[in-house]
mmCIF file with all atom_site columns, C-alpha atoms in Angstrom:
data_model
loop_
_atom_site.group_PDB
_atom_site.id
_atom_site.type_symbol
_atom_site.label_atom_id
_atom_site.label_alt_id
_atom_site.label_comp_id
_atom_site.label_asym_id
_atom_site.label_entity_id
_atom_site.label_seq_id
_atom_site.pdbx_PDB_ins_code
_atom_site.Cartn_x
_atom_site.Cartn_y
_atom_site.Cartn_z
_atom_site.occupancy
_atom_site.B_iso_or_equiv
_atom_site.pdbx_formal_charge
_atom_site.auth_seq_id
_atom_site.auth_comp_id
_atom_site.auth_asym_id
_atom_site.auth_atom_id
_atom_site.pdbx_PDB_model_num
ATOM 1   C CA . UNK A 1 1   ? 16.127 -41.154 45.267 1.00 0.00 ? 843  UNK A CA 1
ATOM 2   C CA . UNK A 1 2   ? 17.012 -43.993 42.937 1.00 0.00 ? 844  UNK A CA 1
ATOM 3   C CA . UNK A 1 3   ? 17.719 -47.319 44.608 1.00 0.00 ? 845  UNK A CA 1
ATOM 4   C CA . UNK A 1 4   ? 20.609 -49.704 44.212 1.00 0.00 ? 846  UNK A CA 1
ATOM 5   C CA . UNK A 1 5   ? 21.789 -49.886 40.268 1.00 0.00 ? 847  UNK A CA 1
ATOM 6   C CA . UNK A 1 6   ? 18.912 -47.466 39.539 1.00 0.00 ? 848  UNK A CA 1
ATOM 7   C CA . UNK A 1 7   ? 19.762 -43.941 38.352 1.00 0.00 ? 849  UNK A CA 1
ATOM 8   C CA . UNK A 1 8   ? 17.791 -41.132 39.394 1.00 0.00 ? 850  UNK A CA 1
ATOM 9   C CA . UNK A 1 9   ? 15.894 -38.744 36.656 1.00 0.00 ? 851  UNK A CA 1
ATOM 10  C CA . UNK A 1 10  ? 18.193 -36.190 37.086 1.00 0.00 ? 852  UNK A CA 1
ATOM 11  C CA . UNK A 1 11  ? 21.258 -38.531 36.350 1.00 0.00 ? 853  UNK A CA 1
ATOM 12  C CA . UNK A 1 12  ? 19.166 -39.858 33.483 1.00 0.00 ? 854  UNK A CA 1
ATOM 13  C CA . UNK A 1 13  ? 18.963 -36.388 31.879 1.00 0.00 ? 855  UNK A CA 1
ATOM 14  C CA . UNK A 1 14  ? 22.761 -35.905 32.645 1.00 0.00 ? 856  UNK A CA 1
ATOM 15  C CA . UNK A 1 15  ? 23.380 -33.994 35.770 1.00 0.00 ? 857  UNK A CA 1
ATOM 16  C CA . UNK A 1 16  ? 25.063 -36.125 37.973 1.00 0.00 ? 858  UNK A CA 1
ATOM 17  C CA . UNK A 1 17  ? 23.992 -35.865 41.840 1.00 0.00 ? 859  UNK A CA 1
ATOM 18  C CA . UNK A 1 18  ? 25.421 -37.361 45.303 1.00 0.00 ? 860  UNK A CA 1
ATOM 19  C CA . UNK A 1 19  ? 23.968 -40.187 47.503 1.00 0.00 ? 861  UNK A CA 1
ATOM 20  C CA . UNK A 1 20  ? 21.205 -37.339 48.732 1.00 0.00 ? 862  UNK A CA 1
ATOM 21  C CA . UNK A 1 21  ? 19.738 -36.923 45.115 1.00 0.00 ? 863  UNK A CA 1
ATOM 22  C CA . UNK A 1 22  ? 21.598 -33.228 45.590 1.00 0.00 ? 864  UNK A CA 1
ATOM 23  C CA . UNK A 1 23  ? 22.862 -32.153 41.681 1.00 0.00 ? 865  UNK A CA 1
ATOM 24  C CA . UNK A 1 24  ? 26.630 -30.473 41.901 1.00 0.00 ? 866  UNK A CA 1
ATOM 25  C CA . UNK A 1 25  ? 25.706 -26.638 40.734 1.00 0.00 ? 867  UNK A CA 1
ATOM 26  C CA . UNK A 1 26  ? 27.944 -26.996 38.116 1.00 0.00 ? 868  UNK A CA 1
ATOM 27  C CA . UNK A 1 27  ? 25.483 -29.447 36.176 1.00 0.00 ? 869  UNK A CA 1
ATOM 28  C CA . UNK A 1 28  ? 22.231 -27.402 36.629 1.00 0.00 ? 870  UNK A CA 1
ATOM 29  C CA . UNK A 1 29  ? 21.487 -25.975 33.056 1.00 0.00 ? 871  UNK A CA 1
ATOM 30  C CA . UNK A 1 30  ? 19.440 -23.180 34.777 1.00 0.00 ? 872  UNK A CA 1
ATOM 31  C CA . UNK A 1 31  ? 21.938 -22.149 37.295 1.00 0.00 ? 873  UNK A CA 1
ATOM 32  C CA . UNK A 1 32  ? 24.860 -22.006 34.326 1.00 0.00 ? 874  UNK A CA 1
ATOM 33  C CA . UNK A 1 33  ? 22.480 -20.242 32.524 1.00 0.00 ? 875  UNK A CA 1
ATOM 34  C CA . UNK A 1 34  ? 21.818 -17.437 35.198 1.00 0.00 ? 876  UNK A CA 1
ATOM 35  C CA . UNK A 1 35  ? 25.459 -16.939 35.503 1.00 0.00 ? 877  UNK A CA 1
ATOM 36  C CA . UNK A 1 36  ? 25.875 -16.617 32.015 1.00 0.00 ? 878  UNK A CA 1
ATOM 37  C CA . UNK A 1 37  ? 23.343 -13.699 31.818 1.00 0.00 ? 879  UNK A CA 1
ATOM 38  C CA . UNK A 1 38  ? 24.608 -12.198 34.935 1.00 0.00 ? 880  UNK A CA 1
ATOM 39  C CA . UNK A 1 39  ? 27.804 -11.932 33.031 1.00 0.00 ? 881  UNK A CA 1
ATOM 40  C CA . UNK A 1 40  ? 26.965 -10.601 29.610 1.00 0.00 ? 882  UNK A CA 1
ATOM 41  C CA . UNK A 1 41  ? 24.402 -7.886  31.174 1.00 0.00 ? 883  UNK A CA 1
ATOM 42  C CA . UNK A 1 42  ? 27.305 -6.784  33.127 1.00 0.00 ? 884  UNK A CA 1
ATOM 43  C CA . UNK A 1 43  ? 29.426 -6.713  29.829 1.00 0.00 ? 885  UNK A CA 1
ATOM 44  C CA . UNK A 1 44  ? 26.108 -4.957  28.342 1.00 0.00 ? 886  UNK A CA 1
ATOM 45  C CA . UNK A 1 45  ? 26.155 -2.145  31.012 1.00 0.00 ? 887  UNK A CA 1
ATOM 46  C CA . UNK A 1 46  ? 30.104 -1.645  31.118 1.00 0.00 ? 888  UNK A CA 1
ATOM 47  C CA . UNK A 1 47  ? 29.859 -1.401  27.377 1.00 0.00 ? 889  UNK A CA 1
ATOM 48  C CA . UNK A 1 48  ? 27.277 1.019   27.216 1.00 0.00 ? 890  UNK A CA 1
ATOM 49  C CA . UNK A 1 49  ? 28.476 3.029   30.248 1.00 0.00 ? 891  UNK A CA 1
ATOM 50  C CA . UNK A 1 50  ? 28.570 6.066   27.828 1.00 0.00 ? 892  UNK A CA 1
ATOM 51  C CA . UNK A 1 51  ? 24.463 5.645   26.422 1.00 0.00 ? 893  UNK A CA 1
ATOM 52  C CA . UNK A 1 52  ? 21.605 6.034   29.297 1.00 0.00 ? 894  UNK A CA 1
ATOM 53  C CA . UNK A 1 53  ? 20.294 2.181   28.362 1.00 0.00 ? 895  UNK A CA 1
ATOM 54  C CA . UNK A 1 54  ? 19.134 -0.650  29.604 1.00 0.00 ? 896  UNK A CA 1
ATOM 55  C CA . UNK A 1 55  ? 18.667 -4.225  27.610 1.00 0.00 ? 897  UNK A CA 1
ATOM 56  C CA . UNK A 1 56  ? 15.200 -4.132  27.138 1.00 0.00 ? 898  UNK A CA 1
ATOM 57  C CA . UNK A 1 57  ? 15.400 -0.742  25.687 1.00 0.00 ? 899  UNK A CA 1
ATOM 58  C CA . UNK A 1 58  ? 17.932 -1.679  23.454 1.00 0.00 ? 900  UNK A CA 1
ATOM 59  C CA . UNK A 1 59  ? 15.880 -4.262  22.068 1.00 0.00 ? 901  UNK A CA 1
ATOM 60  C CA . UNK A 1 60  ? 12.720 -2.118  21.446 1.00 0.00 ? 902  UNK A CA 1
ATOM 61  C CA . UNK A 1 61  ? 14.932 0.548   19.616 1.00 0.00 ? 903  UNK A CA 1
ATOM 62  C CA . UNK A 1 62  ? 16.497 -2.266  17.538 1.00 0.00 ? 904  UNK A CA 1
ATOM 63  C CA . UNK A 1 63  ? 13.723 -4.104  16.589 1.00 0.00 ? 905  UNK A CA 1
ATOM 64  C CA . UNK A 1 64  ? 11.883 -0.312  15.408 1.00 0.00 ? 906  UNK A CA 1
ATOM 65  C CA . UNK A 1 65  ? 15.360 0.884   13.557 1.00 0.00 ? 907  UNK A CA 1
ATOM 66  C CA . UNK A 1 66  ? 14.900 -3.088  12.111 1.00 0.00 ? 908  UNK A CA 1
ATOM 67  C CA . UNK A 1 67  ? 11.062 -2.499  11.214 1.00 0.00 ? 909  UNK A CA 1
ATOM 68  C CA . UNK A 1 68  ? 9.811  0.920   11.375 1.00 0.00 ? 910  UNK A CA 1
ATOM 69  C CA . UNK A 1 69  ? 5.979  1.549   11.634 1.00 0.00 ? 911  UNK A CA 1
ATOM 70  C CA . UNK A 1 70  ? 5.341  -1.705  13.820 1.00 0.00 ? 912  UNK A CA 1
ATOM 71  C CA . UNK A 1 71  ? 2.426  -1.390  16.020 1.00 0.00 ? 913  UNK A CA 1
ATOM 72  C CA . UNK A 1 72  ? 3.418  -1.251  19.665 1.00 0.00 ? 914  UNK A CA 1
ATOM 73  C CA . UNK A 1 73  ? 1.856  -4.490  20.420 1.00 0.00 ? 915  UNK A CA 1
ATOM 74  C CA . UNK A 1 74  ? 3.303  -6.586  17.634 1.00 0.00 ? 916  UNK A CA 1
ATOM 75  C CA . UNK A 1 75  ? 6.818  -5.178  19.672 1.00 0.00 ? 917  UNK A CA 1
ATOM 76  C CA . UNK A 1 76  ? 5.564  -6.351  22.972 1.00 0.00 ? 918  UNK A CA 1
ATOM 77  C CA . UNK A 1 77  ? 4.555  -9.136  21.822 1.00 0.00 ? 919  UNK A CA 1
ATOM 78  C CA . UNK A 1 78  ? 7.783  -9.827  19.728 1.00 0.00 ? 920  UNK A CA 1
ATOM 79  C CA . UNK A 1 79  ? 9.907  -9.328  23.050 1.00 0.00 ? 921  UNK A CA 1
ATOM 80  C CA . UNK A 1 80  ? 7.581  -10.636 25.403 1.00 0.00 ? 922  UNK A CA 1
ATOM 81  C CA . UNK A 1 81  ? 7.073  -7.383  27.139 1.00 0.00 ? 923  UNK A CA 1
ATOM 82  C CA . UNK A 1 82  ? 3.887  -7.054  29.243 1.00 0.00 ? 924  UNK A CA 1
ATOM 83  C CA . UNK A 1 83  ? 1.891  -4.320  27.935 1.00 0.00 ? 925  UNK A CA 1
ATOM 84  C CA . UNK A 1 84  ? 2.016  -2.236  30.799 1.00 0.00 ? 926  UNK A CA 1
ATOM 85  C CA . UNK A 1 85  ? 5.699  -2.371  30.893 1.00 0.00 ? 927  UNK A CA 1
ATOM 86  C CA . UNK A 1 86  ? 5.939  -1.680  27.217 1.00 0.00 ? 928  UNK A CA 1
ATOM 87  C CA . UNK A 1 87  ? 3.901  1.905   27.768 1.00 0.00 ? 929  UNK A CA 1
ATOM 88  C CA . UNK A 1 88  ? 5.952  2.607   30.546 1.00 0.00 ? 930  UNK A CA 1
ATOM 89  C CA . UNK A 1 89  ? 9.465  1.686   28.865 1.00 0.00 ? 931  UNK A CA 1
ATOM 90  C CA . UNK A 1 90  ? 8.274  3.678   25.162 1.00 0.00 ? 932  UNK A CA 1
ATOM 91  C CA . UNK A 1 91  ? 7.111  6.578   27.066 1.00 0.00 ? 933  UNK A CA 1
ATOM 92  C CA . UNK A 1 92  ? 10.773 6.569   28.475 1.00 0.00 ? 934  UNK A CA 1
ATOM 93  C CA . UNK A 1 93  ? 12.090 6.912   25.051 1.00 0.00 ? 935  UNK A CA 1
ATOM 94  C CA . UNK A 1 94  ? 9.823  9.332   23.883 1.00 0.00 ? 936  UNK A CA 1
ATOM 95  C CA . UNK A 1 95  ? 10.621 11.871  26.626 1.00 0.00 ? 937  UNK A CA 1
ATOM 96  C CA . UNK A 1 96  ? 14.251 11.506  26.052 1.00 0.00 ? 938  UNK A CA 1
ATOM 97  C CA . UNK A 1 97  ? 13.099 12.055  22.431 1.00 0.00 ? 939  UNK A CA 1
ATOM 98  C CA . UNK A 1 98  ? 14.822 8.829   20.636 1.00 0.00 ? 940  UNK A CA 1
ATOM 99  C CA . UNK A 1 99  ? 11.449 6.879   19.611 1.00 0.00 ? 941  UNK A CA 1
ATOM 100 C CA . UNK A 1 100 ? 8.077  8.419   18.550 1.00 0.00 ? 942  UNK A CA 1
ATOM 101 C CA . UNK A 1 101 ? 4.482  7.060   18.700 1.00 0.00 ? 943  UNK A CA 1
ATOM 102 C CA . UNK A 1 102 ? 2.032  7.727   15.404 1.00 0.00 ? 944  UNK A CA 1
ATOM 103 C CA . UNK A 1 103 ? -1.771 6.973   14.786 1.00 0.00 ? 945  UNK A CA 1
ATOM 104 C CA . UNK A 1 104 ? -1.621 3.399   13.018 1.00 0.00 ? 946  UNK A CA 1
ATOM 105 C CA . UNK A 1 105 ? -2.600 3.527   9.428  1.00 0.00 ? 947  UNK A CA 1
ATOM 106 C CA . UNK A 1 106 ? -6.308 2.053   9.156  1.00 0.00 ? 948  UNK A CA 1
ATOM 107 C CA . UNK A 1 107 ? -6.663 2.159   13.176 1.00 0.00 ? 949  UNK A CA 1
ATOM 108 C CA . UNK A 1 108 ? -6.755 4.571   15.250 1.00 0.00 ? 950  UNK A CA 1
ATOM 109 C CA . UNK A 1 109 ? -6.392 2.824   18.383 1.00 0.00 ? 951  UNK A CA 1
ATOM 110 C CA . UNK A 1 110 ? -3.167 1.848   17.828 1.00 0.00 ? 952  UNK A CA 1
ATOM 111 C CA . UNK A 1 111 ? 0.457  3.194   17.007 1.00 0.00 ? 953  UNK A CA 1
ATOM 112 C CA . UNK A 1 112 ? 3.361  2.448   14.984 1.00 0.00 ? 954  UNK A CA 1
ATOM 113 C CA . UNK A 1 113 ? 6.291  2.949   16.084 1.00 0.00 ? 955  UNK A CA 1
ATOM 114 C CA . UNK A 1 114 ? 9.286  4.972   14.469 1.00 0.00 ? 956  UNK A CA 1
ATOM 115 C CA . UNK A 1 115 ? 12.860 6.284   15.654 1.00 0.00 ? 957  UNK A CA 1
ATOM 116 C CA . UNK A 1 116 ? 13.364 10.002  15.521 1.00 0.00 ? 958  UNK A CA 1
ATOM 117 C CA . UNK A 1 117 ? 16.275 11.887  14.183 1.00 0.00 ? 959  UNK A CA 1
ATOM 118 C CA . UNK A 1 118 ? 17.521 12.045  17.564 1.00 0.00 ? 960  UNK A CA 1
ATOM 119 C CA . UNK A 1 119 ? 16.721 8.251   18.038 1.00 0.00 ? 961  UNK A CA 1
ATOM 120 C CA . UNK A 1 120 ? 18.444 7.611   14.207 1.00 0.00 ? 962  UNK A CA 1
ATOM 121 C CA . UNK A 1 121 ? 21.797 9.020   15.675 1.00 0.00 ? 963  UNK A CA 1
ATOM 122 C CA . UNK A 1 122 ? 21.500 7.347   18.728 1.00 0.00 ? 964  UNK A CA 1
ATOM 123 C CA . UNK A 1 123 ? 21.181 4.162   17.058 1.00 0.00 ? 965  UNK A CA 1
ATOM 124 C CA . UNK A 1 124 ? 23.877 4.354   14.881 1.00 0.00 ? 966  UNK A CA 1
ATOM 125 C CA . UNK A 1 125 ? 26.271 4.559   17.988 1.00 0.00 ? 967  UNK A CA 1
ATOM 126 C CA . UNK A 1 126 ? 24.106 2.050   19.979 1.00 0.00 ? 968  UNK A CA 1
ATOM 127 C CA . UNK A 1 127 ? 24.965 -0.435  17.457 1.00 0.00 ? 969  UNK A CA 1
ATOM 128 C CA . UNK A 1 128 ? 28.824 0.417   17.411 1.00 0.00 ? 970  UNK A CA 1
ATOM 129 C CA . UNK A 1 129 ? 29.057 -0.632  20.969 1.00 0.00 ? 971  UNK A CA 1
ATOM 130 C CA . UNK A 1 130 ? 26.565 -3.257  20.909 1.00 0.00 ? 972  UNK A CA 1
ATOM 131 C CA . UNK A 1 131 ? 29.179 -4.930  18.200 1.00 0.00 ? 973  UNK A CA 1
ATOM 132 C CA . UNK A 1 132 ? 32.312 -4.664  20.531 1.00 0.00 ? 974  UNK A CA 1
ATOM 133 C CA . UNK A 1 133 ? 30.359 -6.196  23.164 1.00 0.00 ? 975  UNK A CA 1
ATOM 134 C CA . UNK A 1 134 ? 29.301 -8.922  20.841 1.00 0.00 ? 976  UNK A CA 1
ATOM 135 C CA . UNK A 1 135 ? 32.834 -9.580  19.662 1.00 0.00 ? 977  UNK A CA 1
ATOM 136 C CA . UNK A 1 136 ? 33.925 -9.917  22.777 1.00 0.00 ? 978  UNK A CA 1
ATOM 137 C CA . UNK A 1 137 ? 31.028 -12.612 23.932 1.00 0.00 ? 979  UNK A CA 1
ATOM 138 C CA . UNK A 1 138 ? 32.093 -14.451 20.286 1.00 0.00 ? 980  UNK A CA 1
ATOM 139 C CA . UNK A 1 139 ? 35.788 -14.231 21.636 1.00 0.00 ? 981  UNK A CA 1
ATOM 140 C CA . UNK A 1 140 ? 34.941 -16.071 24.402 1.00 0.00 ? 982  UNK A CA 1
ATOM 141 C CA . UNK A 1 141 ? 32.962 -18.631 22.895 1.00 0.00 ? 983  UNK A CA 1
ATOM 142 C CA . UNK A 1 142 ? 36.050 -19.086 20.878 1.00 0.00 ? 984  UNK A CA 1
ATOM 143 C CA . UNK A 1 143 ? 34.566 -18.037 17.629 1.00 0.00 ? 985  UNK A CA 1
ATOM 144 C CA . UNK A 1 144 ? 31.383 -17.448 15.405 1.00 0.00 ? 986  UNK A CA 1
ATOM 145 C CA . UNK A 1 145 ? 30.686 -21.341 14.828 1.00 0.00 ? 987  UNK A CA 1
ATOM 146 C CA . UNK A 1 146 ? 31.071 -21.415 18.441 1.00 0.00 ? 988  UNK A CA 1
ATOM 147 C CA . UNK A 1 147 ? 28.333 -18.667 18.981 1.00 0.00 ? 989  UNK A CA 1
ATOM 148 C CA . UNK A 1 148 ? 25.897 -20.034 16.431 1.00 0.00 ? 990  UNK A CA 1
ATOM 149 C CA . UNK A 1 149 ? 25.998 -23.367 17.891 1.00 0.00 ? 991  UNK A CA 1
ATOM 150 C CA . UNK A 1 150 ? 25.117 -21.970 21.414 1.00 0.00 ? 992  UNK A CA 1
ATOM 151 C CA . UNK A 1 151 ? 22.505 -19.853 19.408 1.00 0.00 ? 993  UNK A CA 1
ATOM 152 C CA . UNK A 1 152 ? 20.943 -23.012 18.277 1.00 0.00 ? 994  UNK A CA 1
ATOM 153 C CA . UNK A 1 153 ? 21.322 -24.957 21.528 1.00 0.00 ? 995  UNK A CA 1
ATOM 154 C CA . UNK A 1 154 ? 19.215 -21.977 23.010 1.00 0.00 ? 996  UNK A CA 1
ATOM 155 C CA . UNK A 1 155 ? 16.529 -21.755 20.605 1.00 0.00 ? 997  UNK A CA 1
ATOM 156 C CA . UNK A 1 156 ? 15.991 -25.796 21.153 1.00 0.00 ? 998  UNK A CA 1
ATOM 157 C CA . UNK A 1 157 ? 15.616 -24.851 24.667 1.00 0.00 ? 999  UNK A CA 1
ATOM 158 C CA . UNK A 1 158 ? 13.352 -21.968 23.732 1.00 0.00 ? 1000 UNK A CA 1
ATOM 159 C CA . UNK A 1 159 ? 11.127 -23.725 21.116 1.00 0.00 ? 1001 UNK A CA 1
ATOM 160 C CA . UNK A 1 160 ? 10.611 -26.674 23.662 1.00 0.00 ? 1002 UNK A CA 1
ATOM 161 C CA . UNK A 1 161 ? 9.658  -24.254 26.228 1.00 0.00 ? 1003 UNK A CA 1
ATOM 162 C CA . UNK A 1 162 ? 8.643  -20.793 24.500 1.00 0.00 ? 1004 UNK A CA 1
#
């Protein structure tokens, strides 16, 4: 704790705390943060009520629709998906038939990754209600200059960190 006429570090960085060197919740960037992605995965899930998926899935099928023929590992690596998880969550999508594993060109230890016809189609509606669910997180931002400013706030955060 911070003596007399002495701030503590968390009231130098901002975050204003009580006599007992206790922050209000309200200031905690971390805390704010977690209920902020609490929120929009719950948007995420209500929106896509209709299609069996979860975030992370969404992001591996959007980032092969985006670049078709990536190697698996480039993808994990991309999201930051262990790669134990990322077998386990693209032999998911294979069985349900929307994603599809080939021999890599030049190696043949690894695989590139490609949507199937099934996985095409299932895209193309994935990405209509990923855009309402968007709109409505832009909405309450209060706009798109709104969004890309939090956009950028996060990346600083991520780039310091990531």
């Amino acid at each position: 704790m911070a003596g007399p006429g002495r701030q503590s570090k968390l009231e130098q960085a901002g975050g204003p705390a009580d006599a007992s060197g206790v922050p209000e919740m309200a200031t905690i960037i971390g805390y704010k943060l977690r209920r902020a992605q609490l929120l929009v995965f719950q948007d995420f899930i209500d929106s896509f009520a209709e299609l069996p998926l979860r975030p992370a899935e969404f992001s591996v099928l959007a980032l092969i629709a985006r670049t078709p023929g990536l190697k698996q590992s480039d993808i994990a690596a991309r999201l930051g998906i262990k790669r134990a998880n990322f077998v386990s969550l693209m032999d998911g999508l294979e069985r349900r038939g929307l994603a599809e594993r080939r021999k890599a060109a030049g190696d043949k230890r690894s695989h590139s990754l490609h949507l199937t016809e099934q996985g095409n189609r299932f895209v193309a509606r994935m990405v209509e209600l990923w855009q309402a669910h968007e709109q409505r997180l832009v909405d309450s931002l209060g706009g798109a200059a709104e969004r890309d400013r939090l956009i950028a706030l996060l990346d600083r955060i991520i780039g310091a960190k990531g």
